[in-house]
Amino acid sequence: QVQLVESGGGLVQAGGSLRLSCAASGSIFSTNAMGWYRQAPGKQRELVAAIARGGRTNYADSVKGRFTISRDNAKNTVYLQMNSLKPEDTAVYYCNAGPAIATLPSRHWGQGTAVTVSS
């Protein structure tokens, strides 16, 4: 079983920055890949960024150049550094984990952390 606990959300003005964290516990195999998804009101949940244990990353086009995903394998924790935030980044951000990036999203979700970007 995998448990994911997110933190770091909040309210920020447009152009500002936030850093999200997701601490994973449980199966190491099931956390080989970790990702961040977001869901805005009235919209479907979408991939923001994902990272494999070896460091390979994927990003949504909408966040490339602004967001950076990273991980600390010793702590089994993934981070999302969000810079140059825009109002359209407002959403609940969820952490997800699976054996590989291609297997995301898996059934392993965190509880979500809300990010609100004011204009």
Coordinates of N, CA and C in Angstrom, one line a residue:
Q1 N 0.9 -1.2 0.0 CA 0.0 0.0 0.0 C 0.9 1.2 0.0
V2 N 0.4 2.3 -0.6 CA 1.1 3.6 -0.7 C 0.3 4.7 -0.1
Q3 N 0.9 5.5 0.7 CA 0.3 6.7 1.3 C 1.0 7.9 0.8
L4 N 0.3 8.9 0.4 CA 0.9 10.1 -0.2 C 0.3 11.3 0.6
V5 N 1.1 12.2 1.1 CA 0.7 13.3 1.9 C 1.3 14.6 1.3
E6 N 0.4 15.4 0.7 CA 0.8 16.7 0.1 C 0.8 17.8 1.1
S7 N 1.6 18.8 0.8 CA 1.6 20.1 1.6 C 2.2 21.2 0.7
G8 N 2.0 22.4 1.2 CA 2.6 23.6 0.5 C 1.6 24.4 -0.3
G9 N 0.4 24.1 -0.4 CA -0.5 24.9 -1.1 C -0.8 26.2 -0.4
G10 N -1.6 27.1 -1.1 CA -2.0 28.4 -0.4 C -2.4 29.4 -1.4
L11 N -2.5 30.6 -1.0 CA -2.9 31.7 -1.8 C -1.7 32.6 -2.2
V12 N -1.6 32.9 -3.4 CA -0.4 33.7 -3.9 C -0.9 34.6 -5.0
Q13 N -0.2 35.7 -5.2 CA -0.6 36.6 -6.2 C 0.0 36.2 -7.5
A14 N -0.6 36.6 -8.6 CA 0.0 36.2 -10.0 C 1.4 36.7 -10.0
G15 N 2.3 35.8 -10.6 CA 3.7 36.1 -10.7 C 4.5 35.6 -9.5
G16 N 3.8 35.1 -8.5 CA 4.5 34.6 -7.3 C 4.9 33.1 -7.5
S17 N 5.4 32.6 -6.4 CA 5.9 31.2 -6.4 C 5.3 30.4 -5.2
L18 N 5.2 29.1 -5.4 CA 4.9 28.2 -4.3 C 5.7 26.9 -4.6
R19 N 5.9 26.2 -3.5 CA 6.6 24.9 -3.6 C 5.7 23.9 -2.9
L20 N 5.3 22.9 -3.6 CA 4.5 21.8 -3.1 C 5.4 20.6 -2.8
S21 N 5.0 19.9 -1.7 CA 5.8 18.7 -1.4 C 4.8 17.5 -1.2
C22 N 5.3 16.3 -1.5 CA 4.5 15.1 -1.4 C 5.4 14.0 -0.8
A23 N 5.1 13.6 0.4 CA 5.9 12.6 1.0 C 5.1 11.2 0.9
A24 N 5.9 10.3 0.4 CA 5.3 8.9 0.1 C 5.8 7.9 1.1
S25 N 5.0 7.0 1.5 CA 5.4 5.9 2.3 C 4.7 4.6 1.8
G26 N 5.4 3.5 2.1 CA 4.9 2.2 1.6 C 5.8 1.6 0.6
S27 N 5.2 1.0 -0.4 CA 6.0 0.3 -1.4 C 6.9 1.1 -2.2
I28 N 8.2 0.8 -2.2 CA 9.2 1.5 -3.0 C 8.9 1.3 -4.5
F29 N 8.6 0.1 -4.9 CA 8.3 -0.2 -6.3 C 7.2 0.7 -6.8
S30 N 6.1 0.8 -6.0 CA 5.0 1.6 -6.4 C 5.2 3.1 -6.4
T31 N 6.3 3.5 -6.0 CA 6.7 5.0 -6.0 C 7.9 5.2 -6.9
N32 N 8.2 4.3 -7.8 CA 9.3 4.6 -8.7 C 9.0 5.8 -9.6
A33 N 7.8 6.1 -9.9 CA 7.4 7.3 -10.6 C 6.4 8.0 -9.7
M34 N 6.6 9.3 -9.7 CA 5.6 10.2 -8.9 C 5.3 11.4 -9.8
G35 N 4.0 11.8 -9.6 CA 3.6 12.9 -10.4 C 2.7 13.8 -9.7
W36 N 2.5 15.0 -10.3 CA 1.5 16.0 -9.8 C 0.5 16.2 -10.8
Y37 N -0.8 16.1 -10.4 CA -1.9 16.4 -11.2 C -2.7 17.6 -10.6
R38 N -3.5 18.2 -11.4 CA -4.4 19.3 -10.8 C -5.8 19.2 -11.4
Q39 N -6.7 19.7 -10.6 CA -8.1 19.8 -11.0 C -8.7 21.1 -10.6
A40 N -9.0 21.9 -11.7 CA -9.6 23.2 -11.4 C -11.2 22.9 -11.4
P41 N -11.9 23.9 -10.8 CA -13.3 23.7 -10.7 C -14.0 23.5 -12.1
G42 N -14.8 22.5 -12.2 CA -15.5 22.3 -13.4 C -14.6 21.6 -14.5
K43 N -13.4 21.3 -14.2 CA -12.5 20.7 -15.2 C -12.0 19.3 -14.8
Q44 N -11.5 18.6 -15.8 CA -11.0 17.3 -15.5 C -9.6 17.4 -14.9
R45 N -9.3 16.4 -14.1 CA -7.9 16.3 -13.5 C -6.9 16.1 -14.7
E46 N -5.8 16.9 -14.6 CA -4.8 16.8 -15.7 C -3.4 16.7 -15.1
L47 N -2.5 16.0 -15.9 CA -1.2 15.9 -15.5 C -0.5 17.2 -15.5
V48 N 0.3 17.5 -14.5 CA 1.1 18.7 -14.5 C 2.6 18.4 -14.8
A49 N 3.1 17.4 -14.0 CA 4.5 17.0 -14.2 C 4.7 15.6 -13.5
A50 N 5.6 14.8 -14.0 CA 5.9 13.5 -13.5 C 7.4 13.3 -13.5
I51 N 7.9 12.5 -12.6 CA 9.3 12.2 -12.5 C 9.6 10.8 -12.1
A52 N 10.5 10.2 -12.8 CA 10.9 8.8 -12.5 C 12.0 8.8 -11.4
R53 N 12.2 7.7 -10.8 CA 13.2 7.6 -9.7 C 14.6 8.0 -10.3
G54 N 14.9 7.7 -11.5 CA 16.2 8.0 -12.1 C 16.3 9.5 -12.6
G55 N 15.2 10.2 -12.5 CA 15.2 11.6 -12.8 C 14.6 12.1 -14.1
R56 N 14.1 11.1 -14.9 CA 13.4 11.5 -16.2 C 12.1 12.2 -15.8
T57 N 11.8 13.3 -16.5 CA 10.7 14.1 -16.2 C 9.8 14.3 -17.4
N58 N 8.5 14.5 -17.2 CA 7.5 14.9 -18.1 C 6.8 16.2 -17.6
Y59 N 6.5 17.1 -18.5 CA 5.7 18.3 -18.1 C 4.6 18.6 -19.1
A60 N 3.5 19.1 -18.5 CA 2.4 19.6 -19.4 C 3.0 20.9 -20.1
D61 N 2.5 21.1 -21.3 CA 3.0 22.2 -22.1 C 2.7 23.5 -21.4
S62 N 1.6 23.6 -20.6 CA 1.2 24.8 -20.0 C 2.1 25.2 -18.8
V63 N 2.9 24.3 -18.4 CA 3.8 24.7 -17.2 C 5.2 24.7 -17.5
K64 N 5.6 24.2 -18.7 CA 7.0 24.2 -19.1 C 7.7 25.5 -19.0
G65 N 8.8 25.5 -18.4 CA 9.6 26.8 -18.2 C 9.2 27.5 -16.9
R66 N 8.1 27.1 -16.3 CA 7.6 27.8 -15.0 C 7.7 26.9 -13.8
F67 N 7.4 25.6 -14.0 CA 7.3 24.6 -12.9 C 8.5 23.7 -13.1
T68 N 9.0 23.2 -11.9 CA 10.0 22.2 -11.9 C 9.7 21.1 -10.9
I69 N 9.7 19.9 -11.4 CA 9.5 18.8 -10.5 C 10.8 18.2 -10.1
S70 N 10.9 17.8 -8.9 CA 12.2 17.1 -8.4 C 11.8 16.1 -7.3
R71 N 12.8 15.3 -7.0 CA 12.5 14.3 -5.9 C 13.7 14.1 -5.1
D72 N 13.5 13.7 -3.9 CA 14.6 13.2 -3.0 C 14.3 11.8 -2.7
N73 N 15.0 10.9 -3.4 CA 14.8 9.5 -3.2 C 15.0 9.0 -1.8
A74 N 15.9 9.6 -1.1 CA 16.2 9.1 0.2 C 15.0 9.4 1.1
K75 N 14.3 10.4 0.9 CA 13.1 10.8 1.7 C 11.8 10.3 1.0
N76 N 11.9 9.7 -0.2 CA 10.8 9.4 -1.0 C 9.7 10.5 -1.1
T77 N 10.3 11.6 -1.4 CA 9.5 12.9 -1.4 C 9.6 13.5 -2.8
V78 N 8.5 14.0 -3.3 CA 8.6 14.7 -4.6 C 8.1 16.2 -4.4
Y79 N 8.7 17.1 -5.1 CA 8.5 18.5 -5.0 C 8.0 19.1 -6.3
L80 N 7.2 20.1 -6.2 CA 6.8 20.9 -7.4 C 7.1 22.4 -7.1
Q81 N 8.1 22.9 -7.7 CA 8.4 24.3 -7.6 C 7.6 25.1 -8.7
M82 N 6.8 25.9 -8.3 CA 5.9 26.7 -9.2 C 6.3 28.1 -9.2
N83 N 6.8 28.6 -10.3 CA 7.1 30.0 -10.4 C 6.3 30.7 -11.5
S84 N 6.3 32.0 -11.5 CA 5.5 32.8 -12.4 C 4.0 32.3 -12.5
L85 N 3.5 32.1 -11.3 CA 2.1 31.6 -11.3 C 1.1 32.5 -11.9
K86 N 0.1 31.9 -12.5 CA -1.0 32.6 -13.2 C -2.3 32.2 -12.6
P87 N -3.3 33.0 -12.8 CA -4.6 32.7 -12.2 C -5.1 31.3 -12.7
E88 N -4.8 31.0 -14.0 CA -5.3 29.7 -14.5 C -4.6 28.5 -13.9
D89 N -3.6 28.7 -13.0 CA -2.9 27.6 -12.3 C -3.7 27.3 -11.0
T90 N -4.8 28.1 -10.8 CA -5.6 27.8 -9.6 C -6.3 26.4 -9.7
A91 N -6.1 25.6 -8.7 CA -6.6 24.2 -8.8 C -6.3 23.5 -7.4
V92 N -6.8 22.4 -7.3 CA -6.4 21.5 -6.2 C -5.3 20.6 -6.9
Y93 N -4.2 20.5 -6.3 CA -3.0 19.7 -6.8 C -2.9 18.4 -6.0
Y94 N -2.8 17.3 -6.8 CA -2.8 16.0 -6.2 C -1.5 15.3 -6.6
C95 N -1.0 14.6 -5.6 CA 0.2 13.7 -5.9 C -0.3 12.3 -6.3
N96 N 0.5 11.7 -7.1 CA 0.2 10.3 -7.6 C 1.5 9.6 -7.7
A97 N 1.4 8.3 -7.6 CA 2.6 7.4 -7.6 C 2.3 6.1 -8.3
G98 N 3.3 5.6 -9.0 CA 3.2 4.3 -9.6 C 4.5 3.7 -10.0
P99 N 4.5 2.5 -10.6 CA 5.8 1.8 -10.9 C 6.6 2.5 -12.0
A100 N 6.0 3.2 -12.9 CA 6.6 3.9 -13.9 C 5.8 5.1 -14.4
I101 N 6.4 6.0 -15.1 CA 5.7 7.2 -15.6 C 4.5 6.8 -16.5
A102 N 4.7 5.7 -17.3 CA 3.7 5.3 -18.2 C 2.5 4.7 -17.4
T103 N 2.6 4.3 -16.2 CA 1.5 3.8 -15.4 C 0.7 4.8 -14.7
L104 N 1.1 6.1 -14.7 CA 0.4 7.1 -14.1 C -0.8 7.6 -14.9
P105 N -1.9 8.0 -14.4 CA -2.2 8.0 -12.9 C -2.5 6.6 -12.4
S106 N -2.1 6.3 -11.3 CA -2.4 5.1 -10.6 C -3.6 5.3 -9.7
R107 N -3.9 4.3 -8.9 CA -5.0 4.4 -7.9 C -4.5 5.1 -6.6
H108 N -3.2 5.4 -6.6 CA -2.6 5.9 -5.4 C -2.6 7.5 -5.4
W109 N -3.5 8.1 -4.7 CA -3.6 9.5 -4.7 C -3.4 10.1 -3.3
G110 N -2.9 11.3 -3.2 CA -2.9 12.0 -2.0 C -4.2 12.7 -1.8
Q111 N -4.3 13.5 -0.7 CA -5.6 14.1 -0.4 C -5.8 15.4 -1.1
G112 N -4.7 16.0 -1.7 CA -4.8 17.2 -2.5 C -4.4 18.4 -1.6
T113 N -3.9 19.4 -2.3 CA -3.6 20.7 -1.6 C -4.0 21.8 -2.6
A114 N -4.7 22.8 -2.1 CA -5.3 23.8 -2.9 C -4.3 24.9 -3.2
V115 N -4.3 25.3 -4.4 CA -3.5 26.5 -4.8 C -4.4 27.5 -5.5
T116 N -4.3 28.7 -4.9 CA -5.2 29.8 -5.5 C -4.3 30.9 -5.9
V117 N -4.4 31.3 -7.1 CA -3.5 32.4 -7.7 C -4.5 33.6 -8.0
S118 N -4.3 34.7 -7.3 CA -5.1 35.9 -7.5 C -4.5 36.8 -8.6
S119 N -5.4 37.5 -9.3 CA -4.9 38.4 -10.4 C -4.6 39.7 -9.8

